């Protein structure tokens, strides 16, 4: 099985779906001639030509809106944001138009559109370039939100997203683009809304997605040395959220830690924590704990950034606290 | 730098006139290629929009439905004139003053009125209301409530037509308040850069809610086109034939050459911005001046002067429209509200109910 970088897995998903369906096209800043700001779309202009790989001006409101109109009128746009931080100047098109037009029209209008690009912090980029948006987009009815942590999941989920026929937020990460994993040659799809147990364990359920999944893996290794056996669930899709998988796991482990790159208020950990207390109250041997960002914008200085960003030690501590081993 | 004291930012003072109408065309209907039947059809269509909304306002005041109600009364020559020239499969999208547009684009008076009443039989199944009429089969893409936000969407409809090379054009309509939004500029730049087959139309009715045009925008509205080298024109929107004359040239050019146009169609709304607006920001004289230019009355006078029909025939059409509208009111009143379970429908396409539970 070939090893693919995360960026290559995303590229392959787009290429395969574009070969399969003429109506799929990619638009965004630097996606064509520049071969992608992060080289995700490298070579795609050569294969598909400028009609289907389209460089846009720095005009997120404009091209997100053009994507919405094109989707209403029968095409399947993949709209790339150089980062989701830049989507904010065009976010009305996503929240008010892409997410709501089908509902407001009584189901007459279809909205098959993907908004994708890097999300969340990527080192010392300062406060405006470091936001994890998945919980923000998940707040809104009418959007499905995906944030894969590994190349295999990314490819299978992006292919499903392109075929889904609905507005999808597909989150990536600058820091994961180079990450490698074996990805099969033959075609495969991963269903939207299904999480995966990526490490089986008996002591604590750790729920972690995106970059946070890798923190959970690191923490689980450290905890294993202390004889604590973590079960790691990667939800893969943020919305719809596979709560059943989490509840089932908690009924086995009786303890849970959620690792979430959101700020704490109204983040994914908040919602998932609520669902766990509702659906697994009698199974919990300890309050659910979470590791999140503080309620603070991203700082620049290296030492402050390291304080701000979640780390494996925090996950270890949270797991120990639900084990009452602190 | 001058240190003169700032007295006010937005220009103040009484507005005596919000827009100046350009001259109406001198061409008669035959010169424009219209038959007598065409003229009579357009008279009926414009009158239907008028009576539909007059009755809708009555029903609103009787408390038959809630929400907002923005009336198009006075602007009917724009919808009828533009739609007459466009092909039935050309794409149209507009803002929230959308009832007239829906009626000319295949939404029946019954389905339109039922939507106002929030009934299951409404054109958006009671999910959209007054501001969100849709008829996707008729290439009418709404009905949009956020000022200016649908202007890039209009360009997107046109983008799809160009991509598919299907010969269709898209037309996006918005009020003069929308020209101050950044969305307009981004859409204009992209449409001109990519040579999209799109018609942008500002229906300049003189007021962005209660703020007169010369109090909300820095220069003449049509000049928005100049910064993008976009073709443009100013049209007398109180005169049906003027709208048709310009549209014939513009639609042909867009279809043949795939380039955007920006039309400033000057018109006037007789009623307030919405039902709660007494209109204290304008003079009775201004309103009367435009009413004296009423597009429906002008056409009626034209029909009689040219002897295209007798008064009795016009009266018969008006009676028929009155009946259609009253039937629509009864239909809306008697129609059922949407079933409770439809609250959860129409969010996503596909069979799976994927909404997050809220218990």
XYZ file of C-alpha atoms in Angstrom:
685
model
C 0.000 0.000 0.000
C 1.423 3.402 -0.946
C 2.156 5.982 1.730
C 0.464 9.276 1.079
C 0.933 12.672 2.629
C -2.247 14.255 3.986
C -2.158 16.822 1.164
C -1.810 14.044 -1.413
C -4.764 12.171 0.034
C -6.941 15.269 -0.276
C -5.642 15.878 -3.790
C -6.402 12.300 -4.813
C -9.931 12.568 -3.440
C -10.553 15.701 -5.508
C -8.916 14.233 -8.620
C -10.904 11.007 -8.466
C -14.175 12.821 -7.946
C -13.412 15.350 -10.694
C -12.676 12.514 -13.114
C -15.923 10.894 -12.088
C -18.144 13.994 -12.281
C -17.677 16.828 -14.784
C -19.677 19.180 -12.589
C -17.081 19.192 -9.810
C -14.605 22.074 -9.923
C -12.087 23.683 -7.581
C -11.831 27.401 -6.927
C -9.774 29.440 -4.508
C -6.770 31.660 -4.019
C -3.592 30.267 -5.633
C -5.105 26.858 -6.385
C -4.160 26.829 -10.083
C -0.994 28.519 -11.394
C 0.691 28.597 -7.993
C -0.221 24.920 -7.475
C -1.837 25.618 -4.125
C -0.638 27.746 -1.225
C 0.083 24.456 0.587
C 0.503 22.383 -2.587
C -2.730 20.504 -2.024
C -3.847 21.137 -5.617
C -0.404 20.593 -7.159
C -0.708 19.371 -10.739
C -4.467 19.707 -10.889
C -4.376 22.650 -13.305
C -2.328 20.511 -15.696
C -4.824 17.688 -15.523
C -8.132 19.542 -15.506
C -7.327 22.887 -17.108
C -8.295 26.442 -16.139
C -12.025 25.891 -16.586
C -12.131 23.527 -13.609
C -9.168 24.685 -11.503
C -9.826 28.354 -10.972
C -7.621 30.981 -9.377
C -9.697 33.585 -7.574
C -8.819 37.052 -6.401
C -8.561 37.594 -2.641
C -12.285 38.007 -2.467
C -13.746 35.372 -0.149
C -17.210 36.901 0.011
C -17.330 37.089 -3.772
C -16.118 33.615 -4.634
C -17.932 31.881 -1.766
C -21.109 33.501 -3.102
C -20.304 32.435 -6.641
C -19.839 28.911 -5.311
C -23.282 29.066 -3.673
C -24.947 30.243 -6.881
C -23.123 27.640 -8.957
C -24.213 24.885 -6.547
C -27.838 26.034 -6.708
C -27.612 25.924 -10.473
C -26.333 22.344 -10.711
C -22.553 22.379 -10.228
C -20.508 20.901 -7.365
C -18.022 23.567 -6.271
C -15.064 22.830 -4.027
C -14.251 26.214 -2.537
C -10.783 26.347 -0.999
C -10.029 28.936 1.651
C -6.335 29.533 2.151
C -7.318 29.150 5.774
C -10.719 29.142 7.413
C -9.588 32.283 9.204
C -10.084 34.069 5.893
C -13.571 32.654 5.442
C -14.849 35.151 7.979
C -15.030 37.995 5.465
C -17.314 35.796 3.367
C -18.946 33.761 6.099
C -22.415 35.197 5.468
C -22.420 33.180 2.226
C -21.833 29.986 4.206
C -24.090 30.606 7.184
C -27.010 32.436 5.610
C -26.958 31.144 2.052
C -25.304 27.731 1.775
C -26.748 26.478 5.068
C -30.262 27.896 4.842
C -31.442 28.216 1.245
C -32.563 24.612 0.977
C -34.656 24.961 4.120
C -36.116 28.352 3.236
C -37.136 27.091 -0.195
C -39.035 24.142 1.261
C -36.469 21.706 -0.130
C -36.586 22.976 -3.734
C -32.971 24.059 -3.973
C -29.999 21.708 -3.671
C -26.713 22.959 -2.259
C -23.889 20.529 -3.069
C -20.852 22.561 -2.044
C -17.622 21.898 -0.166
C -15.785 24.609 1.706
C -12.354 23.292 2.612
C -8.978 24.500 3.801
C -6.636 24.563 6.756
C -8.139 25.214 10.145
C -6.928 25.925 13.686
C -3.527 26.912 14.989
C -0.335 26.294 13.038
C 2.406 27.723 15.189
C 3.210 31.335 15.871
C 0.829 32.950 13.398
C -0.842 35.307 15.825
C -4.440 35.622 16.895
C -6.189 36.151 13.555
C -4.600 33.127 11.840
C -5.029 30.507 14.542
C -8.705 29.831 15.133
C -10.271 26.365 15.222
C -13.605 26.897 13.499
C -15.188 23.453 13.582
C -17.379 24.098 16.617
C -18.378 27.496 15.207
C -19.592 26.001 11.925
C -21.144 23.025 13.721
C -23.356 25.471 15.607
C -25.349 26.197 12.464
C -28.119 23.906 11.233
C -27.690 22.971 7.585
C -23.930 22.350 7.564
C -22.037 19.103 7.941
C -18.569 19.494 9.447
C -15.642 17.135 8.956
C -12.178 17.342 10.514
C -10.061 14.289 9.722
C -6.862 13.520 11.607
C -5.171 11.164 9.138
C -4.685 10.868 5.360
C -6.793 7.712 5.008
C -9.805 9.270 6.729
C -9.313 12.539 4.860
C -9.438 10.865 1.466
C -12.448 8.682 2.180
C -14.386 11.458 3.864
C -13.645 14.100 1.232
C -14.842 11.746 -1.494
C -18.058 11.147 0.457
C -18.417 14.885 1.010
C -18.155 15.653 -2.698
C -20.904 13.111 -3.398
C -23.079 14.083 -0.451
C -25.085 16.810 -2.150
C -25.087 19.122 0.864
C -22.998 22.021 2.191
C -19.913 20.628 3.907
C -17.175 22.265 5.936
C -14.026 20.178 5.483
C -11.254 21.173 7.880
C -7.573 20.467 7.249
C -4.396 21.618 8.948
C -1.191 23.236 7.742
C 0.669 21.197 10.346
C -0.752 17.878 9.185
C -0.350 18.310 5.391
C 3.015 16.517 5.420
C 1.879 13.676 7.685
C 2.082 10.270 5.996
C -0.068 7.168 6.187
C -0.705 4.111 4.035
C -3.730 4.680 1.847
C -5.033 1.923 -0.432
C -4.943 2.367 -4.200
C -8.410 1.013 -4.736
C -11.359 3.331 -4.301
C -12.966 3.625 -0.885
C -15.443 5.913 0.831
C -15.837 6.656 4.530
C -19.360 7.486 5.662
C -19.945 10.978 7.050
C -21.016 10.888 10.691
C -19.195 7.742 11.729
C -16.384 7.872 14.260
C -13.730 5.230 14.753
C -12.105 3.549 17.735
C -8.464 4.007 16.833
C -6.978 2.536 19.977
C -8.841 0.010 22.028
C -8.491 0.296 25.769
C -10.327 -0.460 28.965
C -9.655 2.343 31.443
C -10.608 5.701 29.903
C -12.340 6.866 26.737
C -10.421 9.725 25.114
C -12.362 11.582 22.411
C -10.077 13.576 20.127
C -10.277 14.817 16.525
C -8.024 16.624 14.076
C -4.626 17.562 15.449
C -5.823 16.749 18.957
C -6.058 13.087 17.987
C -2.277 12.990 17.734
C -1.943 14.523 21.195
C -4.222 11.785 22.485
C -2.032 9.109 20.865
C 1.073 10.586 22.480
C -0.655 10.790 25.854
C -1.940 7.209 25.579
C 1.610 5.961 25.002
C 2.841 7.747 28.106
C -0.114 6.554 30.167
C 0.420 2.951 29.064
C 3.752 3.067 30.846
C 1.843 3.843 34.038
C -0.515 0.957 33.355
C -3.421 3.144 32.207
C -5.118 1.796 29.094
C -6.809 4.499 26.967
C -9.449 3.879 24.344
C -9.142 6.607 21.710
C -12.156 7.579 19.636
C -11.658 9.861 16.648
C -15.122 11.167 15.718
C -13.741 12.229 12.286
C -17.009 14.018 11.571
C -17.887 16.807 13.983
C -21.436 17.136 12.740
C -23.355 14.883 12.658
C -21.499 13.655 15.751
C -21.241 9.913 16.380
C -22.303 10.086 20.019
C -23.442 6.444 20.029
C -19.869 5.248 19.571
C -18.694 7.412 22.476
C -21.496 6.308 24.794
C -20.861 2.652 24.007
C -17.195 3.094 24.859
C -17.956 4.929 28.111
C -20.257 2.107 29.180
C -17.111 -0.026 29.052
C -14.535 2.387 30.514
C -16.784 4.504 32.783
C -14.503 7.500 32.298
C -14.006 10.103 29.586
C -11.680 12.905 28.560
C -12.435 15.103 25.569
C -9.555 16.809 23.786
C -10.756 19.737 21.708
C -8.825 22.562 20.050
C -11.793 24.886 20.483
C -11.948 27.608 23.067
C -13.848 26.281 26.071
C -17.166 28.148 25.856
C -19.613 26.374 23.583
C -16.951 24.185 22.040
C -17.279 20.580 20.966
C -16.193 19.391 24.406
C -19.088 21.309 25.944
C -21.699 19.700 23.718
C -20.244 16.202 23.826
C -19.806 16.489 27.573
C -23.482 17.377 27.893
C -24.552 14.409 25.786
C -22.399 12.051 27.854
C -23.913 13.159 31.173
C -27.377 12.806 29.678
C -26.895 9.412 28.059
C -24.303 7.737 30.323
C -24.788 9.388 33.704
C -25.164 6.118 35.567
C -22.053 4.679 33.954
C -19.654 7.455 34.894
C -17.201 6.868 37.719
C -15.824 10.397 37.449
C -16.885 13.738 35.980
C -15.983 14.091 32.300
C -12.873 16.204 31.857
C -11.724 18.220 28.906
C -8.555 19.674 27.452
C -9.181 22.781 25.371
C -7.599 26.088 24.516
C -7.978 28.763 27.181
C -10.489 31.534 26.556
C -7.695 33.643 25.129
C -6.740 34.630 21.560
C -3.600 33.007 20.168
C -0.462 34.788 21.408
C 2.642 35.206 19.269
C 5.563 34.813 21.703
C 6.841 31.238 21.708
C 6.617 30.762 25.461
C 3.073 32.146 25.609
C 2.028 30.095 22.598
C 3.265 26.925 24.279
C 1.255 27.829 27.368
C -1.798 28.473 25.221
C -1.742 25.409 22.987
C -2.962 22.046 24.372
C -0.251 19.442 24.952
C 0.006 15.739 25.719
C 0.906 16.439 29.346
C -2.471 18.120 29.825
C -4.171 15.077 28.341
C -2.181 12.796 30.648
C -3.174 14.911 33.637
C -6.842 14.934 32.615
C -6.842 11.151 32.222
C -5.175 10.726 35.600
C -7.737 13.029 37.190
C -10.669 10.930 35.936
C -8.764 7.868 37.223
C -8.299 9.650 40.569
C -4.583 9.034 40.208
C -3.350 12.610 40.519
C -5.974 70.315 5.995
C -9.059 72.334 6.699
C -10.208 72.331 10.259
C -13.842 73.097 9.544
C -16.133 71.661 12.188
C -18.037 68.517 11.328
C -21.727 69.344 11.387
C -22.993 65.962 10.240
C -21.624 62.898 8.503
C -24.690 61.739 6.598
C -26.028 64.664 4.551
C -29.064 66.037 6.329
C -31.869 68.306 5.290
C -35.192 67.665 3.676
C -35.282 65.488 0.589
C -37.471 66.957 -2.092
C -36.719 64.354 -4.680
C -34.874 61.084 -4.288
C -34.388 60.096 -7.929
C -34.709 61.666 -11.343
C -36.409 59.610 -13.999
C -34.745 59.498 -17.389
C -36.911 60.091 -20.458
C -39.224 57.275 -21.416
C -38.798 55.652 -24.794
C -40.737 57.091 -27.714
C -41.096 53.683 -29.352
C -44.507 52.097 -29.464
C -45.193 48.451 -28.818
C -44.956 47.480 -32.473
C -41.520 49.031 -32.830
C -40.470 46.929 -29.848
C -41.886 43.811 -31.495
C -44.814 43.402 -29.108
C -48.215 42.155 -30.255
C -51.486 43.435 -28.862
C -51.776 40.166 -26.967
C -48.352 40.777 -25.432
C -49.418 44.223 -24.261
C -52.651 42.920 -22.778
C -50.786 40.052 -21.075
C -48.324 42.485 -19.536
C -51.119 44.784 -18.368
C -52.796 41.844 -16.667
C -49.547 40.657 -15.127
C -48.689 44.069 -13.709
C -52.192 44.544 -12.373
C -52.080 41.100 -10.771
C -48.912 42.068 -8.884
C -50.600 45.275 -7.737
C -53.868 43.756 -6.564
C -52.119 40.760 -5.025
C -50.098 43.047 -2.794
C -52.955 45.409 -1.988
C -54.946 42.416 -0.771
C -51.898 41.000 1.018
C -51.550 44.303 2.906
C -55.215 44.124 3.915
C -54.790 40.580 5.166
C -51.679 41.593 7.101
C -53.583 44.433 8.728
C -56.398 42.024 9.577
C -53.807 39.920 11.383
C -54.019 36.954 9.029
C -50.251 36.544 9.112
C -47.183 37.966 10.799
C -43.557 38.633 9.961
C -42.382 41.301 7.570
C -44.233 42.413 4.454
C -42.306 44.533 1.965
C -44.523 45.701 -0.869
C -43.386 46.140 -4.461
C -46.286 48.419 -5.435
C -45.113 51.012 -7.973
C -42.238 48.891 -9.303
C -44.228 46.369 -11.384
C -42.916 47.565 -14.759
C -39.455 46.351 -13.761
C -40.406 42.742 -13.052
C -42.829 42.454 -15.966
C -40.593 44.271 -18.435
C -37.433 42.354 -17.598
C -39.114 38.977 -17.365
C -40.891 39.496 -20.684
C -37.561 39.808 -22.461
C -35.737 37.002 -20.650
C -36.220 33.368 -21.624
C -38.199 31.147 -19.244
C -35.054 29.170 -18.375
C -32.897 32.207 -17.692
C -32.148 32.459 -13.988
C -33.576 35.178 -11.765
C -32.726 36.002 -8.170
C -33.905 38.975 -6.145
C -33.990 40.493 -2.681
C -36.805 40.400 -0.131
C -39.230 42.645 -2.048
C -39.971 39.569 -4.075
C -43.722 38.979 -4.453
C -43.962 40.592 -7.873
C -40.943 38.655 -9.088
C -42.440 35.388 -7.890
C -45.725 36.095 -9.643
C -44.049 36.811 -12.993
C -41.888 33.704 -12.567
C -44.525 31.025 -12.296
C -45.653 31.255 -8.683
C -49.448 31.315 -8.694
C -51.354 33.914 -6.706
C -52.603 31.031 -4.558
C -49.129 29.631 -3.779
C -47.803 33.168 -3.217
C -50.586 34.188 -0.847
C -50.387 30.862 0.984
C -46.664 31.440 1.579
C -47.456 34.826 3.141
C -49.932 33.066 5.413
C -47.240 30.480 6.279
C -49.234 27.589 4.881
C -48.107 24.202 3.627
C -49.435 25.039 0.159
C -47.155 28.076 -0.133
C -44.479 28.366 -2.796
C -41.798 27.548 -0.203
C -44.066 25.213 1.798
C -44.414 27.803 4.523
C -40.699 27.649 5.309
C -39.688 30.930 3.711
C -42.449 33.484 4.134
C -42.747 36.848 2.414
C -39.031 37.404 1.915
C -38.184 33.917 0.647
C -40.347 33.024 -2.316
C -38.766 30.271 -4.441
C -39.696 28.512 -7.664
C -36.635 26.498 -8.626
C -38.415 24.771 -11.515
C -39.184 28.205 -12.946
C -35.533 29.249 -12.500
C -36.553 31.682 -9.772
C -33.938 31.340 -7.056
C -35.480 33.500 -4.307
C -36.311 35.809 -2.368
C -33.287 36.798 -0.159
C -33.374 38.636 3.131
C -29.823 39.850 3.718
C -29.263 43.077 1.792
C -26.718 42.538 -0.989
C -25.795 38.972 -0.011
C -27.443 37.449 -3.086
C -25.515 39.609 -5.565
C -22.518 37.195 -5.673
C -25.029 34.338 -5.838
C -26.444 35.863 -9.031
C -22.919 35.797 -10.439
C -22.691 32.153 -9.349
C -25.867 31.244 -11.218
C -24.298 32.845 -14.287
C -21.009 31.059 -13.618
C -22.817 27.693 -13.803
C -24.489 28.684 -17.078
C -21.149 29.652 -18.585
C -19.501 26.466 -17.256
C -22.285 24.353 -18.778
C -22.280 26.443 -21.991
C -26.075 26.269 -21.976
C -26.779 29.738 -23.421
C -28.752 30.830 -20.387
C -28.134 34.112 -18.624
C -28.701 35.044 -14.986
C -30.197 38.241 -13.636
C -29.868 39.527 -10.081
C -32.052 42.325 -8.695
C -31.487 44.390 -5.593
C -32.538 47.672 -4.081
C -30.536 50.877 -3.932
C -29.609 50.112 -0.314
C -27.616 47.101 -1.526
C -25.220 49.147 -3.655
C -23.381 50.209 -0.511
C -22.505 46.611 0.385
C -19.077 45.147 -0.338
C -20.779 42.086 -1.792
C -21.716 44.165 -4.836
C -18.129 45.165 -5.495
C -16.728 41.653 -5.130
C -19.432 40.286 -7.413
C -18.852 43.054 -9.990
C -15.102 42.468 -10.036
C -15.422 38.706 -10.435
C -18.208 38.944 -13.022
C -16.202 41.331 -15.189
C -12.926 39.442 -14.662
C -14.504 36.124 -15.637
C -16.878 37.603 -18.254
C -19.923 36.041 -16.661
C -23.245 36.199 -18.516
C -24.971 38.093 -15.739
C -27.254 41.089 -15.535
C -27.096 43.089 -12.328
C -30.034 45.412 -11.782
C -30.484 47.951 -9.043
C -34.141 48.806 -8.679
C -33.442 52.282 -7.392
C -36.701 53.191 -5.690
C -35.208 56.233 -4.041
C -34.906 54.965 -0.502
C -32.747 52.520 1.391
C -35.477 51.900 3.942
C -35.931 55.520 5.086
C -32.638 56.955 3.842
C -32.841 58.756 0.505
C -30.412 57.690 -2.200
C -28.391 60.896 -2.059
C -28.087 60.462 1.702
C -26.771 56.866 1.555
C -24.497 56.639 -1.440
C -21.600 58.817 -2.453
C -22.264 59.198 -6.153
C -24.673 58.203 -8.903
C -25.385 54.524 -8.540
C -24.768 53.551 -12.171
C -21.167 54.733 -11.704
C -20.468 51.595 -9.690
C -20.035 49.981 -13.108
C -17.321 52.403 -14.219
C -14.697 51.081 -11.812
C -15.014 47.667 -13.394
C -15.411 48.739 -17.045
C -18.832 47.144 -16.943
C -21.483 47.996 -19.507
C -24.274 49.976 -17.956
C -27.384 52.053 -18.564
C -30.008 54.073 -16.698
C -33.618 53.154 -17.358
C -36.994 54.708 -16.622
C -38.573 51.994 -14.524
C -41.987 53.618 -14.391
C -42.400 52.941 -18.106
C -42.806 49.337 -19.202
C -41.697 49.938 -22.787
C -38.498 51.684 -21.647
C -37.598 48.645 -19.571
C -38.340 46.300 -22.471
C -36.405 48.411 -24.966
C -33.215 48.401 -22.882
C -33.603 44.793 -21.860
C -33.848 43.619 -25.459
C -30.468 45.122 -26.258
C -28.879 44.067 -22.984
C -30.118 40.469 -22.919
C -28.960 39.959 -26.500
C -25.523 41.353 -25.735
C -25.073 39.255 -22.592
C -26.211 36.089 -24.351
C -24.040 36.628 -27.414
C -20.915 38.047 -25.836
C -20.981 36.685 -22.276
C -20.259 39.859 -20.379
C -21.970 41.415 -17.403
C -24.196 44.491 -17.462
C -25.302 46.817 -14.713
C -28.650 48.531 -15.100
C -29.857 51.259 -12.815
C -33.605 51.091 -13.228
C -35.150 54.082 -11.513
C -38.504 53.403 -9.984
C -40.507 54.187 -6.873
C -42.233 52.308 -4.123
C -45.522 53.843 -3.103
C -45.756 52.094 0.227
C -43.403 52.231 3.171
C -40.287 50.083 3.415
C -42.402 47.572 5.308
C -45.829 47.663 6.902
C -44.611 49.525 9.974
C -43.217 52.476 8.009
C -45.357 55.639 7.779
C -42.901 57.193 5.293
C -42.213 60.451 7.129
C -38.896 60.832 5.346
C -40.483 61.910 2.071
C -43.017 64.434 0.838
C -46.555 63.790 -0.295
C -45.702 65.792 -3.405
C -42.935 63.406 -4.381
C -45.175 60.391 -3.893
C -47.919 62.067 -5.954
C -45.488 62.914 -8.735
C -44.501 59.278 -9.120
C -48.065 58.073 -8.795
C -48.915 60.368 -11.697
C -46.342 58.346 -13.616
C -47.835 55.039 -12.497
C -46.687 52.231 -14.796
C -50.042 50.469 -14.816
C -52.054 53.637 -15.445
C -49.625 54.641 -18.206
C -50.111 51.311 -19.926
C -53.879 51.474 -19.533
C -53.923 54.934 -21.090
C -51.669 53.679 -23.892
C -53.966 50.726 -24.573
C -57.011 53.020 -24.815
C -55.230 55.709 -26.847
C -53.930 53.150 -29.327
C -57.293 51.402 -29.289
C -55.688 48.060 -28.508
C -58.705 47.291 -26.330
C -61.877 48.928 -25.156
C -62.484 50.083 -21.612
C -64.901 47.176 -21.166
C -62.169 44.676 -22.036
C -59.803 46.300 -19.573
C -62.511 46.237 -16.918
C -63.055 42.540 -17.621
C -59.334 41.825 -17.136
C -59.313 43.792 -13.903
C -62.380 41.940 -12.630
C -60.768 38.629 -13.525
C -57.584 39.567 -11.639
C -59.639 40.699 -8.664
C -61.361 37.336 -8.624
C -58.043 35.483 -8.914
C -56.622 37.385 -5.974
C -59.709 36.883 -3.799
C -59.617 33.180 -4.583
C -55.960 33.190 -3.581
C -56.865 34.789 -0.244
C -59.530 32.150 0.378
C -57.113 29.412 -0.664
C -54.449 30.703 1.696
C -56.922 31.102 4.532
C -58.322 27.603 4.118
C -55.004 25.832 3.498
C -53.485 23.821 6.336
C -50.426 24.937 8.239
C -47.360 22.736 7.675
C -47.427 19.463 9.623
C -45.338 19.579 12.787
C -42.919 16.970 11.475
C -41.978 19.241 8.546
C -40.065 21.378 11.059
C -37.261 18.852 10.626
C -37.519 18.456 6.856
C -35.712 20.190 4.002
C -32.466 20.802 5.856
C -30.356 18.298 3.925
C -30.907 16.377 0.735
C -30.809 12.610 1.066
C -32.755 10.199 3.218
C -30.865 10.419 6.452
C -32.157 12.621 9.178
C -28.835 13.981 10.365
C -29.817 16.887 12.524
C -28.372 17.061 16.008
C -30.866 16.184 18.718
C -31.811 18.887 21.198
C -33.455 17.019 24.018
